[in-house]
Amino acid sequence: DTAVSQTPKYLVTQMGNDKSIKCEQNLGHDTMYWYKQDSKKFLKIMFSYNNKELIINETVPNRFSPKSPDKAHLNLHINSLELGDSAVYFCASSQQGNEAFFGQGTRLTVV
Amino acid sequence: SQKIEQNSEALNIQEGKTATLTCNYTNYSPAYLQWYRQDPGRGPVFLLLIRENEKEKRKERLKVTFDTTLKQSLFHITASQPADSATYLCALSDSWGKFQFGAGTQVVVTP
């Protein structure tokens, strides 16, 4: 069983479109995250949810909106996609700051 | 502002030797310092966690030291193998679950 799974793995879309990336964890962790890894490979935190509540919201355009229907799921919705949004997006989960488990990543390409 | 610094230059090392990576941080009082491995096209994978009150941790051929006075961690891979070639990420986290990652150091082990 995959601990943290995110879909889709690849996403190619046109500028201006709206898209969603889904993430699920079966580890029973309280905290879930979204990270963006750009072309320089820097892993930057975007959002963190603890028990369905937003606890970290870094400087991210409000076109990005996380949604957590329950503590096992954290989805990322992106409106009006721009070229600069192209990156790999990783979902992760952890329990109280201990080891984080990452999903396989979603490579988003905006054309 | 909080900063985590890792060597940006790749570390080229011969098989059998010890690879030593450095992680320095400023303006941070982490509860945990963690090291992750990332292979191309994959999400980071947890390797080791060391707590703020611990000096050293070992796991198989890996060793981590943590000096909260110097605000530095060293990560050692002993008897390195070509399969150890990857990017290694340092991460700081607190007990609230907030993670911050360094940019990573690429390690290349040649036979």
mmCIF file of C-alpha atoms in Angstrom:
data_model
loop_
_atom_site.group_PDB
_atom_site.id
_atom_site.type_symbol
_atom_site.label_atom_id
_atom_site.label_comp_id
_atom_site.label_asym_id
_atom_site.label_seq_id
_atom_site.Cartn_x
_atom_site.Cartn_y
_atom_site.Cartn_z
ATOM 1 C CA ASP A 1 0.000 0.000 0.000
ATOM 2 C CA THR A 2 1.313 3.428 -0.923
ATOM 3 C CA ALA A 3 1.610 5.623 2.178
ATOM 4 C CA VAL A 4 1.112 8.972 0.430
ATOM 5 C CA SER A 5 -0.409 8.922 -3.010
ATOM 6 C CA GLN A 6 -1.063 11.869 -5.257
ATOM 7 C CA THR A 7 -2.689 12.095 -8.648
ATOM 8 C CA PRO A 8 -2.075 12.773 -11.413
ATOM 9 C CA LYS A 9 1.638 12.111 -11.841
ATOM 10 C CA TYR A 10 1.851 14.314 -14.929
ATOM 11 C CA LEU A 11 -0.330 17.272 -15.831
ATOM 12 C CA VAL A 12 0.026 19.307 -19.007
ATOM 13 C CA THR A 13 -2.398 22.154 -19.440
ATOM 14 C CA GLN A 14 -2.820 25.514 -21.100
ATOM 15 C CA MET A 15 -2.422 28.902 -19.499
ATOM 16 C CA GLY A 16 -5.596 30.163 -17.898
ATOM 17 C CA ASN A 17 -7.000 26.731 -17.102
ATOM 18 C CA ASP A 18 -8.026 25.529 -13.644
ATOM 19 C CA LYS A 19 -6.661 22.221 -12.370
ATOM 20 C CA SER A 20 -6.618 20.122 -9.222
ATOM 21 C CA ILE A 21 -4.113 17.713 -7.718
ATOM 22 C CA LYS A 22 -5.327 15.149 -5.207
ATOM 23 C CA CYS A 23 -3.452 13.687 -2.262
ATOM 24 C CA GLU A 24 -4.294 10.942 0.192
ATOM 25 C CA GLN A 25 -2.343 9.431 3.076
ATOM 26 C CA ASN A 26 -3.103 6.178 4.891
ATOM 27 C CA LEU A 27 -0.609 6.646 7.723
ATOM 28 C CA GLY A 28 -2.998 8.249 10.199
ATOM 29 C CA HIS A 29 -0.859 11.394 10.336
ATOM 30 C CA ASP A 30 -2.341 14.626 11.620
ATOM 31 C CA THR A 31 -0.404 16.976 9.371
ATOM 32 C CA MET A 32 -0.306 17.195 5.582
ATOM 33 C CA TYR A 33 1.668 19.502 3.320
ATOM 34 C CA TRP A 34 2.011 20.800 -0.179
ATOM 35 C CA TYR A 35 5.483 21.619 -1.468
ATOM 36 C CA LYS A 36 6.614 23.107 -4.760
ATOM 37 C CA GLN A 37 9.931 22.069 -6.258
ATOM 38 C CA ASP A 38 11.093 24.358 -9.013
ATOM 39 C CA SER A 39 13.650 23.858 -11.758
ATOM 40 C CA LYS A 40 16.454 24.632 -9.321
ATOM 41 C CA LYS A 41 15.256 21.711 -7.199
ATOM 42 C CA PHE A 42 14.479 23.882 -4.172
ATOM 43 C CA LEU A 43 11.661 22.380 -2.118
ATOM 44 C CA LYS A 44 9.463 25.192 -0.862
ATOM 45 C CA ILE A 45 6.543 24.731 1.502
ATOM 46 C CA MET A 46 3.234 26.127 0.296
ATOM 47 C CA PHE A 47 0.621 24.951 2.776
ATOM 48 C CA SER A 48 0.304 22.804 5.858
ATOM 49 C CA TYR A 49 -2.871 21.412 7.375
ATOM 50 C CA ASN A 50 -3.199 19.907 10.823
ATOM 51 C CA ASN A 51 -6.382 17.937 11.462
ATOM 52 C CA LYS A 52 -8.106 19.689 8.552
ATOM 53 C CA GLU A 53 -7.088 23.153 9.752
ATOM 54 C CA LEU A 54 -4.713 25.403 7.846
ATOM 55 C CA ILE A 55 -1.626 26.102 9.974
ATOM 56 C CA ILE A 56 0.877 27.302 7.397
ATOM 57 C CA ASN A 57 0.158 29.418 4.397
ATOM 58 C CA GLU A 58 3.348 30.721 2.926
ATOM 59 C CA THR A 59 3.458 33.510 0.400
ATOM 60 C CA VAL A 60 1.571 31.792 -2.356
ATOM 61 C CA PRO A 61 -0.707 33.455 -4.930
ATOM 62 C CA ASN A 62 -4.345 33.163 -3.926
ATOM 63 C CA ARG A 63 -4.916 31.302 -7.191
ATOM 64 C CA PHE A 64 -3.737 28.301 -5.152
ATOM 65 C CA SER A 65 -6.326 26.976 -2.760
ATOM 66 C CA PRO A 66 -5.885 23.874 -0.602
ATOM 67 C CA LYS A 67 -8.875 21.843 0.475
ATOM 68 C CA SER A 68 -8.879 19.233 3.233
ATOM 69 C CA PRO A 69 -12.161 17.285 3.389
ATOM 70 C CA ASP A 70 -10.737 15.070 6.149
ATOM 71 C CA LYS A 71 -7.361 14.573 7.760
ATOM 72 C CA ALA A 72 -6.383 11.860 5.272
ATOM 73 C CA HIS A 73 -6.839 14.092 2.220
ATOM 74 C CA LEU A 74 -5.352 17.386 1.112
ATOM 75 C CA ASN A 75 -6.122 18.523 -2.397
ATOM 76 C CA LEU A 76 -4.628 21.481 -4.232
ATOM 77 C CA HIS A 77 -6.698 23.534 -6.639
ATOM 78 C CA ILE A 78 -5.040 26.035 -8.940
ATOM 79 C CA ASN A 79 -6.996 28.700 -10.828
ATOM 80 C CA SER A 80 -5.915 30.615 -13.915
ATOM 81 C CA LEU A 81 -2.689 28.702 -14.396
ATOM 82 C CA GLU A 82 0.393 30.657 -15.449
ATOM 83 C CA LEU A 83 3.645 29.596 -17.102
ATOM 84 C CA GLY A 84 5.508 30.186 -13.837
ATOM 85 C CA ASP A 85 3.385 27.578 -12.094
ATOM 86 C CA SER A 86 5.227 24.848 -13.987
ATOM 87 C CA ALA A 87 7.043 22.767 -11.371
ATOM 88 C CA VAL A 88 6.818 19.506 -9.487
ATOM 89 C CA TYR A 89 4.314 19.593 -6.637
ATOM 90 C CA PHE A 90 4.771 17.206 -3.726
ATOM 91 C CA CYS A 91 2.267 16.225 -1.104
ATOM 92 C CA ALA A 92 3.609 14.975 2.233
ATOM 93 C CA SER A 93 2.406 13.999 5.688
ATOM 94 C CA SER A 94 3.965 13.736 9.113
ATOM 95 C CA GLN A 95 3.068 13.356 12.761
ATOM 96 C CA GLN A 96 4.094 16.342 14.947
ATOM 97 C CA GLY A 97 7.170 17.270 12.965
ATOM 98 C CA ASN A 98 8.614 13.787 12.843
ATOM 99 C CA GLU A 99 9.687 12.122 9.620
ATOM 100 C CA ALA A 100 7.737 13.247 6.608
ATOM 101 C CA PHE A 101 6.476 10.875 3.968
ATOM 102 C CA PHE A 102 6.250 12.248 0.454
ATOM 103 C CA GLY A 103 4.110 11.350 -2.500
ATOM 104 C CA GLN A 104 5.605 10.615 -5.898
ATOM 105 C CA GLY A 105 5.093 14.182 -7.087
ATOM 106 C CA THR A 106 2.972 15.781 -9.801
ATOM 107 C CA ARG A 107 4.889 17.328 -12.671
ATOM 108 C CA LEU A 108 2.805 20.277 -13.831
ATOM 109 C CA THR A 109 3.618 21.813 -17.200
ATOM 110 C CA VAL A 110 1.756 24.928 -18.257
ATOM 111 C CA VAL A 111 1.973 25.705 -21.968
ATOM 112 C CA SER B 1 14.724 35.426 8.250
ATOM 113 C CA GLN B 2 15.242 31.705 8.663
ATOM 114 C CA LYS B 3 17.874 30.180 6.449
ATOM 115 C CA ILE B 4 19.154 26.693 5.808
ATOM 116 C CA GLU B 5 22.367 26.363 3.816
ATOM 117 C CA GLN B 6 23.784 23.297 2.176
ATOM 118 C CA ASN B 7 26.721 23.053 -0.212
ATOM 119 C CA SER B 8 25.364 23.849 -3.631
ATOM 120 C CA GLU B 9 28.264 22.202 -5.427
ATOM 121 C CA ALA B 10 28.026 18.499 -6.127
ATOM 122 C CA LEU B 11 30.199 16.254 -4.016
ATOM 123 C CA ASN B 12 32.159 13.807 -6.146
ATOM 124 C CA ILE B 13 33.597 10.930 -4.188
ATOM 125 C CA GLN B 14 35.243 7.613 -4.875
ATOM 126 C CA GLU B 15 33.552 4.401 -3.891
ATOM 127 C CA GLY B 16 34.583 3.253 -0.425
ATOM 128 C CA LYS B 17 35.344 6.726 0.879
ATOM 129 C CA THR B 18 33.294 8.716 3.383
ATOM 130 C CA ALA B 19 31.072 11.487 2.090
ATOM 131 C CA THR B 20 30.473 14.370 4.495
ATOM 132 C CA LEU B 21 27.717 16.889 3.912
ATOM 133 C CA THR B 22 27.093 20.087 5.840
ATOM 134 C CA CYS B 23 23.883 21.802 6.859
ATOM 135 C CA ASN B 24 24.038 25.215 8.506
ATOM 136 C CA TYR B 25 21.049 27.195 9.703
ATOM 137 C CA THR B 26 20.302 30.621 11.114
ATOM 138 C CA ASN B 27 17.415 32.231 12.993
ATOM 139 C CA TYR B 28 15.891 28.890 13.863
ATOM 140 C CA SER B 29 15.468 26.774 16.985
ATOM 141 C CA PRO B 30 14.354 23.448 15.574
ATOM 142 C CA ALA B 31 13.005 20.598 17.601
ATOM 143 C CA TYR B 32 14.293 18.154 15.011
ATOM 144 C CA LEU B 33 16.856 18.099 12.255
ATOM 145 C CA GLN B 34 16.280 15.556 9.529
ATOM 146 C CA TRP B 35 18.056 14.258 6.457
ATOM 147 C CA TYR B 36 16.335 13.033 3.337
ATOM 148 C CA ARG B 37 17.475 11.460 0.102
ATOM 149 C CA GLN B 38 15.958 12.422 -3.237
ATOM 150 C CA ASP B 39 16.487 10.542 -6.475
ATOM 151 C CA PRO B 40 15.614 12.110 -9.864
ATOM 152 C CA GLY B 41 11.894 12.038 -10.564
ATOM 153 C CA ARG B 42 10.991 10.907 -7.055
ATOM 154 C CA GLY B 43 9.898 12.425 -3.784
ATOM 155 C CA PRO B 44 12.308 12.830 -0.866
ATOM 156 C CA VAL B 45 12.756 9.770 1.345
ATOM 157 C CA PHE B 46 13.429 10.077 5.057
ATOM 158 C CA LEU B 47 16.810 8.840 6.305
ATOM 159 C CA LEU B 48 17.539 10.063 9.818
ATOM 160 C CA LEU B 49 16.116 12.346 12.476
ATOM 161 C CA ILE B 50 18.060 13.874 15.346
ATOM 162 C CA ARG B 51 16.531 15.807 18.224
ATOM 163 C CA GLU B 52 17.775 19.102 19.599
ATOM 164 C CA ASN B 53 19.074 17.421 22.745
ATOM 165 C CA GLU B 54 20.986 14.726 20.832
ATOM 166 C CA LYS B 55 24.545 15.032 19.546
ATOM 167 C CA GLU B 56 24.820 12.071 17.223
ATOM 168 C CA LYS B 57 22.691 9.437 15.516
ATOM 169 C CA ARG B 58 23.674 6.431 13.452
ATOM 170 C CA LYS B 59 21.880 4.135 11.093
ATOM 171 C CA GLU B 60 23.853 1.497 9.237
ATOM 172 C CA ARG B 61 26.439 3.422 7.152
ATOM 173 C CA LEU B 62 24.898 6.803 7.947
ATOM 174 C CA LYS B 63 25.836 9.138 10.763
ATOM 175 C CA VAL B 64 24.395 12.518 11.675
ATOM 176 C CA THR B 65 25.762 15.014 14.173
ATOM 177 C CA PHE B 66 23.907 18.033 15.497
ATOM 178 C CA ASP B 67 25.545 21.032 17.132
ATOM 179 C CA THR B 68 22.911 23.527 18.278
ATOM 180 C CA THR B 69 25.612 25.983 19.388
ATOM 181 C CA LEU B 70 27.219 26.105 15.956
ATOM 182 C CA LYS B 71 23.774 25.658 14.354
ATOM 183 C CA GLN B 72 25.195 22.946 12.174
ATOM 184 C CA SER B 73 24.614 19.337 11.254
ATOM 185 C CA LEU B 74 27.041 17.010 9.518
ATOM 186 C CA PHE B 75 25.846 13.995 7.555
ATOM 187 C CA HIS B 76 28.277 11.192 6.846
ATOM 188 C CA ILE B 77 27.976 8.279 4.454
ATOM 189 C CA THR B 78 30.724 5.788 5.233
ATOM 190 C CA ALA B 79 31.988 3.178 2.767
ATOM 191 C CA SER B 80 30.090 4.989 0.025
ATOM 192 C CA GLN B 81 28.680 3.042 -2.916
ATOM 193 C CA PRO B 82 27.543 4.149 -6.377
ATOM 194 C CA ALA B 83 23.969 3.430 -5.214
ATOM 195 C CA ASP B 84 24.378 6.254 -2.684
ATOM 196 C CA SER B 85 24.463 8.759 -5.561
ATOM 197 C CA ALA B 86 21.509 11.111 -5.034
ATOM 198 C CA THR B 87 20.632 14.538 -3.688
ATOM 199 C CA TYR B 88 20.594 14.797 0.088
ATOM 200 C CA LEU B 89 18.323 17.321 1.762
ATOM 201 C CA CYS B 90 18.572 18.734 5.244
ATOM 202 C CA ALA B 91 15.305 19.725 6.933
ATOM 203 C CA LEU B 92 14.426 21.492 10.145
ATOM 204 C CA SER B 93 11.102 20.947 11.848
ATOM 205 C CA ASP B 94 9.336 21.962 15.011
ATOM 206 C CA SER B 95 6.858 20.039 17.105
ATOM 207 C CA TRP B 96 4.010 21.911 15.400
ATOM 208 C CA GLY B 97 4.890 20.158 12.176
ATOM 209 C CA LYS B 98 6.455 23.049 10.310
ATOM 210 C CA PHE B 99 9.219 21.819 7.986
ATOM 211 C CA GLN B 100 11.780 23.813 6.104
ATOM 212 C CA PHE B 101 14.177 22.203 3.658
ATOM 213 C CA GLY B 102 17.622 23.161 2.444
ATOM 214 C CA ALA B 103 18.361 23.247 -1.271
ATOM 215 C CA GLY B 104 20.171 19.902 -1.108
ATOM 216 C CA THR B 105 23.621 18.651 -2.048
ATOM 217 C CA GLN B 106 24.131 16.230 -4.895
ATOM 218 C CA VAL B 107 26.450 13.318 -4.163
ATOM 219 C CA VAL B 108 28.080 11.380 -6.983
ATOM 220 C CA VAL B 109 29.909 8.194 -6.032
ATOM 221 C CA THR B 110 32.163 6.811 -8.747
ATOM 222 C CA PRO B 111 33.370 3.202 -8.854
#
